[in-house]
Short mmCIF file of C-alpha atoms and ligand atoms in Angstrom, two decimals:
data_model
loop_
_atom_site.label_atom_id
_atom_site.label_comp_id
_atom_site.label_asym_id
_atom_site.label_seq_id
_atom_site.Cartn_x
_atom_site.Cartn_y
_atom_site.Cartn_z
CA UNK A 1 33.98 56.71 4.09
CA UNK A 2 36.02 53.22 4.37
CA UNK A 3 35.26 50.88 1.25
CA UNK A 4 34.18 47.91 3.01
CA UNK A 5 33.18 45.73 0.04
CA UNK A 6 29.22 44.86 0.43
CA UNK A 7 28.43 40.84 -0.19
CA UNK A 8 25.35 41.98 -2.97
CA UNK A 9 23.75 38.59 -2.07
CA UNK A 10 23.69 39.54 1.84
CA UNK A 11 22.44 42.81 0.78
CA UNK A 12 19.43 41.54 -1.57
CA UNK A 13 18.68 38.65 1.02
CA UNK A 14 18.35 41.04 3.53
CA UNK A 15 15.64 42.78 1.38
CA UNK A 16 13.98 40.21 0.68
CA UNK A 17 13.33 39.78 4.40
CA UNK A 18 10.67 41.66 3.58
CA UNK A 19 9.09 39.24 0.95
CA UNK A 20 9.76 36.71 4.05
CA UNK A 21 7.52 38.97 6.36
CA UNK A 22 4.70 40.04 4.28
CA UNK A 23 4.11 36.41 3.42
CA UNK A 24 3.67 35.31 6.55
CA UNK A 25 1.82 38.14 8.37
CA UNK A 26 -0.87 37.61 5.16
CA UNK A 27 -1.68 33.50 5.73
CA UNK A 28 -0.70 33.93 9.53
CA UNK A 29 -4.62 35.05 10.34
CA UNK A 30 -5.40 31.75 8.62
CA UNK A 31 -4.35 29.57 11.84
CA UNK A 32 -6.19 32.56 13.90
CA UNK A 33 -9.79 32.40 12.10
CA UNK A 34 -10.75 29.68 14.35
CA UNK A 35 -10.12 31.14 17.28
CA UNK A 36 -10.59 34.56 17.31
CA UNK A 37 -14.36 33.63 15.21
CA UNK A 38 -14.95 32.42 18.88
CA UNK A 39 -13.13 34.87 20.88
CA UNK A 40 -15.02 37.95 19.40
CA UNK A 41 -18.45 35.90 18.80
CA UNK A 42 -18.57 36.22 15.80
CA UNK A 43 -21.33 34.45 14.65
CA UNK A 44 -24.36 34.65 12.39
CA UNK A 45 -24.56 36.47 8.97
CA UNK A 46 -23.10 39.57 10.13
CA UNK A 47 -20.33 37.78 12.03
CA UNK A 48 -19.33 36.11 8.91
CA UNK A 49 -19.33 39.78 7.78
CA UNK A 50 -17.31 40.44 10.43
CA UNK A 51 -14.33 37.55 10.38
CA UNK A 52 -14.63 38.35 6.46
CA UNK A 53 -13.27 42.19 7.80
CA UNK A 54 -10.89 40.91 10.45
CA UNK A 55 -9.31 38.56 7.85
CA UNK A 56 -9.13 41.26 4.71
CA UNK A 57 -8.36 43.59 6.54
CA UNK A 58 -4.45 43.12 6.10
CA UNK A 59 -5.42 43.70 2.13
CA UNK A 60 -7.41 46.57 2.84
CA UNK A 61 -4.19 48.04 4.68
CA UNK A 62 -2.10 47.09 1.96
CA UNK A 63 -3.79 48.57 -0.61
CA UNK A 64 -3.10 51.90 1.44
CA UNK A 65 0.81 50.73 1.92
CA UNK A 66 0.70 50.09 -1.83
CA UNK A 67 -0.37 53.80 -2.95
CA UNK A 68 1.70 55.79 0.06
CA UNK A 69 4.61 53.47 -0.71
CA UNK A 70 5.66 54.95 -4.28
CA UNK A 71 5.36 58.03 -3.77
CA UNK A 72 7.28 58.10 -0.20
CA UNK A 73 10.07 55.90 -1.57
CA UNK A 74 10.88 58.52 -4.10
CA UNK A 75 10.39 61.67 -1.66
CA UNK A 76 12.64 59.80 1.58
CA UNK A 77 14.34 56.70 -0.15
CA UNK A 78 13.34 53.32 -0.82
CA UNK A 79 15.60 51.92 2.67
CA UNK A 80 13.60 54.55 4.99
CA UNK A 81 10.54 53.05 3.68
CA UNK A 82 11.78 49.33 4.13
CA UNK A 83 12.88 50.46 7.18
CA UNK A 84 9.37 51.98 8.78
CA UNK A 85 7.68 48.66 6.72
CA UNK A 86 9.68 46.52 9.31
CA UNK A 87 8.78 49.19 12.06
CA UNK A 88 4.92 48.46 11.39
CA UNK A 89 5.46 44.67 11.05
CA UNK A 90 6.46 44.92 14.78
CA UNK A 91 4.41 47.31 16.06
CA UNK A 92 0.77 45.13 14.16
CA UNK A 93 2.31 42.06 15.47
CA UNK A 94 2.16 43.12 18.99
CA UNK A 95 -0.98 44.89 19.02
CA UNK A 96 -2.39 42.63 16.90
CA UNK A 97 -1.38 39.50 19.27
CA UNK A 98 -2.77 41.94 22.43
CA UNK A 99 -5.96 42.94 21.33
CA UNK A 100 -9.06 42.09 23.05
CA UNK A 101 -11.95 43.76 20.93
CA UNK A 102 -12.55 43.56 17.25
CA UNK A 103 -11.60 47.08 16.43
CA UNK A 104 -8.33 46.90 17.80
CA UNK A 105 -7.14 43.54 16.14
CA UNK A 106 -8.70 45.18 12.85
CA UNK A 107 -6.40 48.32 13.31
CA UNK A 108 -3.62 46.24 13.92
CA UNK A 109 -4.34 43.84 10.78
CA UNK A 110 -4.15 47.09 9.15
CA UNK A 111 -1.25 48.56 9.96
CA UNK A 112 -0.07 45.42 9.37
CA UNK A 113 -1.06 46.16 5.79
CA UNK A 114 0.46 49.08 5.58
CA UNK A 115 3.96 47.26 5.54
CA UNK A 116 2.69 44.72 3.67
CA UNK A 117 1.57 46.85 0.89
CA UNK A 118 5.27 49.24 1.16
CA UNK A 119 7.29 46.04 1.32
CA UNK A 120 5.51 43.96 -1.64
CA UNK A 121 6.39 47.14 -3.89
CA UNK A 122 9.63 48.60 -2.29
CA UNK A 123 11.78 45.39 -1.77
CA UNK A 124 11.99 43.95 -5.44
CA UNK A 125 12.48 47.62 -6.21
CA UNK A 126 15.44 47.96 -4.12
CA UNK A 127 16.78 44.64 -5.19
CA UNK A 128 16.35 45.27 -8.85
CA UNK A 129 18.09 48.92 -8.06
CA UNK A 130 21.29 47.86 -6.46
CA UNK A 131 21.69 44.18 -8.14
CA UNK A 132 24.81 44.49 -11.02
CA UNK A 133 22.66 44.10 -14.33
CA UNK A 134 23.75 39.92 -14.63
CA UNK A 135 22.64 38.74 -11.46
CA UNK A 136 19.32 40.81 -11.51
CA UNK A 137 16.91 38.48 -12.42
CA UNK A 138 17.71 35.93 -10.18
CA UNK A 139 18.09 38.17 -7.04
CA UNK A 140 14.68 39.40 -7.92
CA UNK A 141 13.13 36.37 -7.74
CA UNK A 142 14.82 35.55 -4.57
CA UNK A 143 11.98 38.21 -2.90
CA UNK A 144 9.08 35.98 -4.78
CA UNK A 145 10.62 32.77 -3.12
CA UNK A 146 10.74 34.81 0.04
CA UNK A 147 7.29 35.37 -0.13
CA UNK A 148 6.30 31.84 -0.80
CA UNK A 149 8.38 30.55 2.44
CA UNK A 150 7.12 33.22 4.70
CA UNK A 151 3.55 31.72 3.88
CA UNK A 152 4.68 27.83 4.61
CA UNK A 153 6.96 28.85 7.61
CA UNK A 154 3.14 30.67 9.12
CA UNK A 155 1.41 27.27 8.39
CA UNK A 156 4.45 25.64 10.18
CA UNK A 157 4.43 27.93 13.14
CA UNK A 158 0.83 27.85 13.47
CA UNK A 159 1.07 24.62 13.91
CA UNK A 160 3.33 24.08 16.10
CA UNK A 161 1.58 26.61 18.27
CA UNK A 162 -1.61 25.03 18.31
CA UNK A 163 -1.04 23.81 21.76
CA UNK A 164 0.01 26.36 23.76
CA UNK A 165 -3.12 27.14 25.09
CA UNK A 166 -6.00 29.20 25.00
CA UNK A 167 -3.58 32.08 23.68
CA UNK A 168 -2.86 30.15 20.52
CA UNK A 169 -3.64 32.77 18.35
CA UNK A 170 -2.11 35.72 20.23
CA UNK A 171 1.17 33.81 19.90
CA UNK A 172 0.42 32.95 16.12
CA UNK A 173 0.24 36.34 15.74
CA UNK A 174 3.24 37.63 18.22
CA UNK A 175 6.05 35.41 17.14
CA UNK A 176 6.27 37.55 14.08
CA UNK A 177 7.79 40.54 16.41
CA UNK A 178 11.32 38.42 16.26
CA UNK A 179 11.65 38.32 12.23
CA UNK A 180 10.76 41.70 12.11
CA UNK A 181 13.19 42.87 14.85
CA UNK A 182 15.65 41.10 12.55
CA UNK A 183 14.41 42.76 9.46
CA UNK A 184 14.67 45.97 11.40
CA UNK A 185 18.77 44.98 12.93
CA UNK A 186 19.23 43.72 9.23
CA UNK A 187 18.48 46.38 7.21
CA UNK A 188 20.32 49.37 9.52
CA UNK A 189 23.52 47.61 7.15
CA UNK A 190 22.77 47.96 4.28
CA UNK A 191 23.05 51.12 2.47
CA UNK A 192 20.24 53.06 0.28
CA UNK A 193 19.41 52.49 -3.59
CA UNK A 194 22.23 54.30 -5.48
CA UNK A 195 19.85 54.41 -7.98
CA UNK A 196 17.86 56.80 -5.77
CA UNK A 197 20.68 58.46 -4.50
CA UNK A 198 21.66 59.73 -8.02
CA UNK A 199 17.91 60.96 -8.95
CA UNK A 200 18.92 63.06 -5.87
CA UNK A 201 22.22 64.40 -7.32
CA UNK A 202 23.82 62.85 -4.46
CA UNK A 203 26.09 60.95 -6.77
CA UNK A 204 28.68 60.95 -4.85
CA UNK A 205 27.09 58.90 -2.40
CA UNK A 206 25.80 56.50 -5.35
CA UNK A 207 29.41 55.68 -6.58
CA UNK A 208 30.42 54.71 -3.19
CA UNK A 209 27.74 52.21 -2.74
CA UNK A 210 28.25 51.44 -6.31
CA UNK A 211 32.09 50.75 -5.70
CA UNK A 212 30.96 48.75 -2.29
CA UNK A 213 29.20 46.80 -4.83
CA UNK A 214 30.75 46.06 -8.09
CA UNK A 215 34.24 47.24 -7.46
CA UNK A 216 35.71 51.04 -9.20
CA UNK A 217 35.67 50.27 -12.65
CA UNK A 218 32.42 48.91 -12.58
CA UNK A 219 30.77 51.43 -10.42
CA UNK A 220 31.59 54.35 -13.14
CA UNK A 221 29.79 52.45 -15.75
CA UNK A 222 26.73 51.80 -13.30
CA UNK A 223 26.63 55.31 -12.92
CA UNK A 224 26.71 56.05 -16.50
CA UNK A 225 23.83 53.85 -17.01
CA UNK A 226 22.05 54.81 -14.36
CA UNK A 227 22.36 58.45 -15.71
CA UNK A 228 21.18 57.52 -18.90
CA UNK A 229 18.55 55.58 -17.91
CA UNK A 230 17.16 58.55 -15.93
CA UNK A 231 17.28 60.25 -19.16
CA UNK A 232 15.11 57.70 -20.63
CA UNK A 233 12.67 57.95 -18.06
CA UNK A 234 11.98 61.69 -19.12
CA UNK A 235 9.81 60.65 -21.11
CA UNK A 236 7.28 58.89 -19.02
CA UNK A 237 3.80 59.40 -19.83
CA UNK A 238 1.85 59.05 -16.47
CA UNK A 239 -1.32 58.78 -15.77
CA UNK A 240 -2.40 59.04 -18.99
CA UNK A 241 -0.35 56.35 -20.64
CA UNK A 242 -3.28 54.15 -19.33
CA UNK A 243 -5.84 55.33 -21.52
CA UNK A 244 -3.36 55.13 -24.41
CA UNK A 245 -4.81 53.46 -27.45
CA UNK A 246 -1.08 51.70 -28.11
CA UNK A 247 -1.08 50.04 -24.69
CA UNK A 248 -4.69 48.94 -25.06
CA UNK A 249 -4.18 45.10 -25.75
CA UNK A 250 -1.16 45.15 -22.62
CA UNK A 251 -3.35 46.88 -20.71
CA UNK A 252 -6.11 44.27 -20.95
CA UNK A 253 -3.71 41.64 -20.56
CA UNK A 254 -2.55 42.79 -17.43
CA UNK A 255 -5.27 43.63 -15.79
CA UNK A 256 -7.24 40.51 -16.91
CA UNK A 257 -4.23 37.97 -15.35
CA UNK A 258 -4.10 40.53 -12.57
CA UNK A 259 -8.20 39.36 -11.75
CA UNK A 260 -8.13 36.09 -12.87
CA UNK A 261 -5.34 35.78 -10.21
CA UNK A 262 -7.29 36.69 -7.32
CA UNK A 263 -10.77 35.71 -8.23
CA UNK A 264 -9.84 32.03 -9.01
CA UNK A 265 -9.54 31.84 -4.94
CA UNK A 266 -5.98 31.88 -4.11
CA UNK A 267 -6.39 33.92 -0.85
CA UNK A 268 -9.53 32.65 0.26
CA UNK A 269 -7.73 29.14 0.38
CA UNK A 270 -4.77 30.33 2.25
CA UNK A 271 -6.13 32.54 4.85
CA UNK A 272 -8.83 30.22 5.68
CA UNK A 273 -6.92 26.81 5.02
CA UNK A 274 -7.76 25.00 8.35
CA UNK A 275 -11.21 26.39 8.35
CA UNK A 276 -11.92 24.45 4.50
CA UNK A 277 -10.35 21.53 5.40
CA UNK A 278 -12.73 21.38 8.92
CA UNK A 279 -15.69 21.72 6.54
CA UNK A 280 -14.10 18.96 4.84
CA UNK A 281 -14.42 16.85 8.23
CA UNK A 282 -11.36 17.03 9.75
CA UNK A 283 -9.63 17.71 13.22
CA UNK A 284 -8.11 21.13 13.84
CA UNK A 285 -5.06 19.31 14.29
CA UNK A 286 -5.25 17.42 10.67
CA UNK A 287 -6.51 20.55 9.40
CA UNK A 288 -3.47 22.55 10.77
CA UNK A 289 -1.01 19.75 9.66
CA UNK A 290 -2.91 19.35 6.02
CA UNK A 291 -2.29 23.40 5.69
CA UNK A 292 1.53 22.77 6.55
CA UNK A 293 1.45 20.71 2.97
CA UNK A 294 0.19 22.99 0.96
CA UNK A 295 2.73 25.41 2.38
CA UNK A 296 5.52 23.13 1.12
CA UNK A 297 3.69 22.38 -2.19
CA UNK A 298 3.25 26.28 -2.99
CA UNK A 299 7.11 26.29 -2.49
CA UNK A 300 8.59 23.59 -4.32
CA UNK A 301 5.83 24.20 -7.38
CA UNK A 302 7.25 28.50 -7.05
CA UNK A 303 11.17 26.71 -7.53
CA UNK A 304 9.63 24.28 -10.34
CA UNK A 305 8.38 27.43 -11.84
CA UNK A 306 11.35 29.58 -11.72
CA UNK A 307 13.44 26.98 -13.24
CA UNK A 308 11.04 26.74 -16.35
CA UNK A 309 9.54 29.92 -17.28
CA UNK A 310 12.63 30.71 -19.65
CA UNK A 311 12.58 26.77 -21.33
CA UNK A 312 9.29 26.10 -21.57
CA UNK A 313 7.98 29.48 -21.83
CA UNK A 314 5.11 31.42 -19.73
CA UNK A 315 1.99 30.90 -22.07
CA UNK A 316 2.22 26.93 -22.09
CA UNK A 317 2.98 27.36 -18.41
CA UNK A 318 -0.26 29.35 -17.82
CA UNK A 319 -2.24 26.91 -20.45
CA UNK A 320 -0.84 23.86 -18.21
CA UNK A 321 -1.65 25.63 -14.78
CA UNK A 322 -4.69 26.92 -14.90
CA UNK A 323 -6.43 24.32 -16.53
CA UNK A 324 -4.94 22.39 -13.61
CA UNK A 325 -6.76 24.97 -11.29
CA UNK A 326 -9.90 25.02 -12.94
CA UNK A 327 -10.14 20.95 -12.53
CA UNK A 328 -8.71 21.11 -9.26
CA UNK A 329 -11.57 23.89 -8.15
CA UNK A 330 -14.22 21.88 -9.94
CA UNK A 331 -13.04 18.74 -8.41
CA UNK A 332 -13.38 20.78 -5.05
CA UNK A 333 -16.65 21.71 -5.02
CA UNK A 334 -17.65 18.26 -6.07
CA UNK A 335 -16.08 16.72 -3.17
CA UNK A 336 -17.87 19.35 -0.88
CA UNK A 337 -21.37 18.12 -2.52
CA UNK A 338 -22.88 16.49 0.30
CA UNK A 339 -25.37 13.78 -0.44
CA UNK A 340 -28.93 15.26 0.17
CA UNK A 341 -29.54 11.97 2.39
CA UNK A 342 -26.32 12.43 4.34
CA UNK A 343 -26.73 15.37 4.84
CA UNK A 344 -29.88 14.93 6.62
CA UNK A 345 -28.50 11.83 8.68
CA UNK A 346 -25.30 13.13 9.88
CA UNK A 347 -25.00 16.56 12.22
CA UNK A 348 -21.33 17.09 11.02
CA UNK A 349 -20.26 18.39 8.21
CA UNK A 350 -19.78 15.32 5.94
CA UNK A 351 -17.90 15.47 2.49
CA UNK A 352 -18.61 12.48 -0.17
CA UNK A 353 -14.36 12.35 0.12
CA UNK A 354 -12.37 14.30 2.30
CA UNK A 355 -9.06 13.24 1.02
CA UNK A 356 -10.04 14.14 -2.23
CA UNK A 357 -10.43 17.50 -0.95
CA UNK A 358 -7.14 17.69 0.78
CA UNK A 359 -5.95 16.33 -2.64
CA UNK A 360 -7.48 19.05 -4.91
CA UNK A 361 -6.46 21.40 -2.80
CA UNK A 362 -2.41 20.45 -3.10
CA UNK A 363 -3.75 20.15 -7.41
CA UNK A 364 -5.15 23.76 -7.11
CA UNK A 365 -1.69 25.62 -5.07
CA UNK A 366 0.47 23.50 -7.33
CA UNK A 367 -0.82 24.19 -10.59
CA UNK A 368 -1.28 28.10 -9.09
CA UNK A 369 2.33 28.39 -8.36
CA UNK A 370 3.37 27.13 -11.73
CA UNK A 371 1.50 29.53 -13.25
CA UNK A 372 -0.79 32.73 -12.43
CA UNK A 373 0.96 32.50 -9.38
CA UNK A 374 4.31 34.14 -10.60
CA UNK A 375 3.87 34.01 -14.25
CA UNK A 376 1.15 36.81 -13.71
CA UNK A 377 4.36 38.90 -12.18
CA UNK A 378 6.81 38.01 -14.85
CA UNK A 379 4.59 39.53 -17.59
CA UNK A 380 3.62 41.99 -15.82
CA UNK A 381 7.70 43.72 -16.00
CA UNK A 382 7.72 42.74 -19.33
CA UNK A 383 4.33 43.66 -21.51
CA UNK A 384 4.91 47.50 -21.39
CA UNK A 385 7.22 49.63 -23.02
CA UNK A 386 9.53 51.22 -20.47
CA UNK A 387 8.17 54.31 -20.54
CA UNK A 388 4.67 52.75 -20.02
CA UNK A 389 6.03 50.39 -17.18
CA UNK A 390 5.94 51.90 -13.85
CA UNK A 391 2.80 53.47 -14.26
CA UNK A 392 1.04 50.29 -15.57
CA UNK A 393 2.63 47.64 -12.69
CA UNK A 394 1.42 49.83 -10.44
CA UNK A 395 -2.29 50.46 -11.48
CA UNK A 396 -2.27 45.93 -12.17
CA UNK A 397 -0.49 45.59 -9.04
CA UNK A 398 -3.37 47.86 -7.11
CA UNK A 399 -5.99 46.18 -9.32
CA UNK A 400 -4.57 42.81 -8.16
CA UNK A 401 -5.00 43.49 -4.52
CA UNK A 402 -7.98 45.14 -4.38
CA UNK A 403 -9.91 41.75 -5.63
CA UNK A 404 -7.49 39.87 -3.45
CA UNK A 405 -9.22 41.95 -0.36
CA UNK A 406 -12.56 41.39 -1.90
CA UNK A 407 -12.42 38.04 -2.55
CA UNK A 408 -10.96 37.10 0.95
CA UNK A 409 -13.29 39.75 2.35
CA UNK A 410 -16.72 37.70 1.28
CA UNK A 411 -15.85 33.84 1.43
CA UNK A 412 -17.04 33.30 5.40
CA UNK A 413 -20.38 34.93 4.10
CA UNK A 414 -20.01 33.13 0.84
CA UNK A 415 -19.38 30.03 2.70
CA UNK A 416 -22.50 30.36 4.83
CA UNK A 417 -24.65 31.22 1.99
CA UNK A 418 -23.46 29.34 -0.81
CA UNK A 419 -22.05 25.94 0.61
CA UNK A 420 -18.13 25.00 -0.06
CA UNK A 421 -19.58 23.17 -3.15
CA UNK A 422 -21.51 26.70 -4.62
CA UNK A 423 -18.20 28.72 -3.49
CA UNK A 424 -15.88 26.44 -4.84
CA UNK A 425 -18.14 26.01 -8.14
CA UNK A 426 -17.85 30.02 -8.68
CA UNK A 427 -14.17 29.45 -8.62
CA UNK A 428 -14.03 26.64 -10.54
CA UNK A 429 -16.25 28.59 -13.46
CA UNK A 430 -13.78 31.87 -13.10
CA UNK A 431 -10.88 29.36 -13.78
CA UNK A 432 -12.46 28.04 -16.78
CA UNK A 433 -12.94 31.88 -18.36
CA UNK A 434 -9.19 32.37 -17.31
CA UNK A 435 -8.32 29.33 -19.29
CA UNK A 436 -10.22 30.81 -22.35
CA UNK A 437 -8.77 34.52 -21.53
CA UNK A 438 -5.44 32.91 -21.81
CA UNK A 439 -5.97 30.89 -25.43
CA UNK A 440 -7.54 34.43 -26.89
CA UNK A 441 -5.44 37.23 -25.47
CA UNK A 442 -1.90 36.16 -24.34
CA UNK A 443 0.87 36.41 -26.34
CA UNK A 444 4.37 34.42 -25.39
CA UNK A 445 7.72 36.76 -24.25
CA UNK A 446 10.41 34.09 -23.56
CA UNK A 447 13.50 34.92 -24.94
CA UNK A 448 12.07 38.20 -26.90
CA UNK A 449 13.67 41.74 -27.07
CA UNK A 450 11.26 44.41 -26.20
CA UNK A 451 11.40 45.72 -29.38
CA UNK A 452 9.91 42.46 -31.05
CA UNK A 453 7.08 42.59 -28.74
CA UNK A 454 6.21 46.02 -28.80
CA UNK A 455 5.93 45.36 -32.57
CA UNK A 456 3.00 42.56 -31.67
CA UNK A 457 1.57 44.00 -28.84
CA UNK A 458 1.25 47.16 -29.33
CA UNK A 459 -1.57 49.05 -31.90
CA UNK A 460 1.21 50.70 -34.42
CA UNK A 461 0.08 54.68 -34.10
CA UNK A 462 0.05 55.49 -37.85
CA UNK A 463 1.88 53.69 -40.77
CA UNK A 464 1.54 50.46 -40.53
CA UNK A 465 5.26 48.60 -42.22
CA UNK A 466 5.43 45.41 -43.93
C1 LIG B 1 -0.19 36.39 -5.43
C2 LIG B 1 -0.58 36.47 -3.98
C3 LIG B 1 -0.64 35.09 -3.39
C4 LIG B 1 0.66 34.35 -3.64
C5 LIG B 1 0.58 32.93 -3.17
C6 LIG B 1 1.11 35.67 -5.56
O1 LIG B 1 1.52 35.60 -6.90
O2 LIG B 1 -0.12 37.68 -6.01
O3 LIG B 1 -1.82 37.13 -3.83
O4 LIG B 1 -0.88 35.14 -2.00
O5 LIG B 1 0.99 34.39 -5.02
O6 LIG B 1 1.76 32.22 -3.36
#
């Protein structure tokens, strides 16, 4: 085999396509809600029920990507599962953009999901797998800034396709076939994990990728590590780890960010953007333009993060944040609370300020993507002991998702019933527990070995030293 040498960056950038992709087929539907609420009638309480399944759909699919993912990365390799993830981005695109009854556009949305759920979990694997140990970190985080611009680039497409006609939303949905087609070209190059390839004693195979990589001298001593690091792994407790009594403070750490995440309304804001900011009075072109802002907000604010989670630190980060979110949430639903007497006198939906609205909204993304947003992540890979780790992400990670699809699943009912001032309120109230779950429970990591934290975070299992 010729040793071309592989350009590392080209390799993880072309993994973090998938970041790209599952970022944008997620807030895509949020340009679509309008249209296809009309499309498939969906009206009434049980078509709010309805749009509620159309739109979470994706999540619900995901959650399925998310389980099958793991284990079919380790059976077939983690690039055969990137590369069927791009393979259902463009097959859900295209049904999803042709479908003319409910069913079908939910089957879509969920094999849609599928990838979405494989990609979220395989690419920063992949990346973290093949990335030389120094430039790790950053090309990791490259995927999380993928994700991030796939959402603004679907509030940008969306609205520029708002005019095309009464098959807007079929061709929000379809453009995604060309990215993926990409994705699909793209990732044919690049070779699989060698970390993968040596859990399958092809090691062989793993030093040439390794030498593609890093060079010969460097690709024996990633091979040695890798080896040893397999070793290490031996010892992984599974499923049980989770009901470990030394993991129990980590445990509820995780999985309490992993909530507060989703339940503080993230989702519900992004896939129905347009549809809030109509409430708030709008047009649907303001409304699409308005969503194109928060886009670039949740992008810059994900940079601003990234650049200070190792100087300032992640628990001052989250402190700052979130009590940005909870204001921003409570501002919200104050905005929403329509006068009794307007609301009597005027047959549109009237808002005491709808530029305050708009304006919360940008508050609540930007303080989000300072914080929960991808601090929630960050502590996530480092709370748990190694042998602890995989096991733990995962069950979060699943956790994380499955009140992502709950919480996007009930807000058109919650809307309905509710008001955007009760719905917004609820928000605004989980925020303010997240604040409090953050002062009590989490611990700062910047700049910490492992070993330092394990000695505050974890319940010591007998002797307990000076
Ligand atoms: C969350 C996603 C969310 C995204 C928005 C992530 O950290 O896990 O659910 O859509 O941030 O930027």
């Amino acid at each position: 085999m010729g040793q071309r040498r592989l350009n590392i960056g080209f390799v993880a950038l072309t993994a973090a396509i998938g970041g790209l992709l599952l970022g944008f087929d997620a807030t895509v539907i949020s340009g679509v809600v309008p249209f296809i609420r009309e499309y498939f009638a969906l009206d009434g309480a049980g078509g709010d029920l309805k749009l509620g399944w159309a739109v979470s759909s994706l999540g619900w699919g995901a959650l399925a990507g998310n389980a099958l993912a793991g284990v079919l990365s380790d059976r077939l390799g983690r690039k055969k599962v990137l590369l069927s993830a791009a393979a259902l981005f463009v097959l859900s695109a295209l049904l999803a953009s042709l479908a003319t009854t409910l069913t079908a556009f939910v089957a879509a949305r969920i094999v849609g999901g599928l990838a979405v759920g494989a990609a979220i979990l395989i690419a920063p694997v992949y990346i973290a797998e093949i990335a030389p140990a120094q430039r790790r970190g950053g090309l990791v985080s490259l995927n999380q800034l993928m994700i991030v611009i796939g959402i603004s680039a679907s509030f940008f497409s969306n609205y520029f396709l708002l005019e095309v006609g009464e098959n807007n939303w079929r061709w929000m949905l379809g453009v995604q076939v060309f990215p993926a087609l990409l994705y699909l070209l793209l990732l044919s190059l690049i070779p699989e994990s060698p970390r993968w390839l040596v859990i399958k004693g092809r090691d062989e195979q793993a030093l040439d990728v390794l030498t593609r990589v890093g060079g010969a001298a460097q690709a024996q001593e990633s091979l040695q590590q890798i080896r040893q690091s397999l070793a290490a792994k031996n010892v992984s407790h599974g499923w049980r780890a989770l009901f470990d009594r030394r993991i129990r403070l980590v445990m509820l750490i995780a999985l309490g960010l992993a909530f507060f995440q989703q339940i503080t309304g993230i989702n519900a804001i992004f896939y129905y953007l347009p549809t809030i900011f109509a409430q708030a009075g709008g047009g649907v072109a303001d409304a699409f333009r308005q969503a194109v802002i928060v886009g670039l907000v949740n992008v810059v604010m994900t940079v601003v993060a990234i650049w200070l989670i190792d100087r300032l630190g992640r628990k001052p980060l989250l402190v700052i944040g979130v009590t940005g979110m909870a204001v921003s949430l409570l501002t919200i639903a104050w905005a929403f609370n329509v006068e009794p007497n307007q609301a009597v006198a005027g047959a549109a939906p009237l808002t005491t300020n709808p530029q305050l609205v708009l304006i919360a909204i940008i508050g609540f993304v930007a303080s989000f993507a300072i914080s929960l947003g991808p601090v929630m992540w960050v502590l996530l890979s480092e709370i748990f002991p190694n042998e602890y780790r995989g096991v733990a992400i995962s069950v979060a990670g699943f956790w994380n998702a499955l009140v992502s699809a709950s919480v996007t699943f009930v807000f058109p009912w919650e809307l309905s019933t509710l008001g955007p001032a009760g719905t917004f309120l609820v928000y605004g109230l989980f925020a303010s527990a997240a604040l409090l779950f953050v002062l009590v429970f989490v611990r700062e990591t910047k700049g910490r070995t492992l070993e330092e934290l394990e000695g505050e975070l974890l319940s010591r299992p007998k002797s307990t030293p000076a």
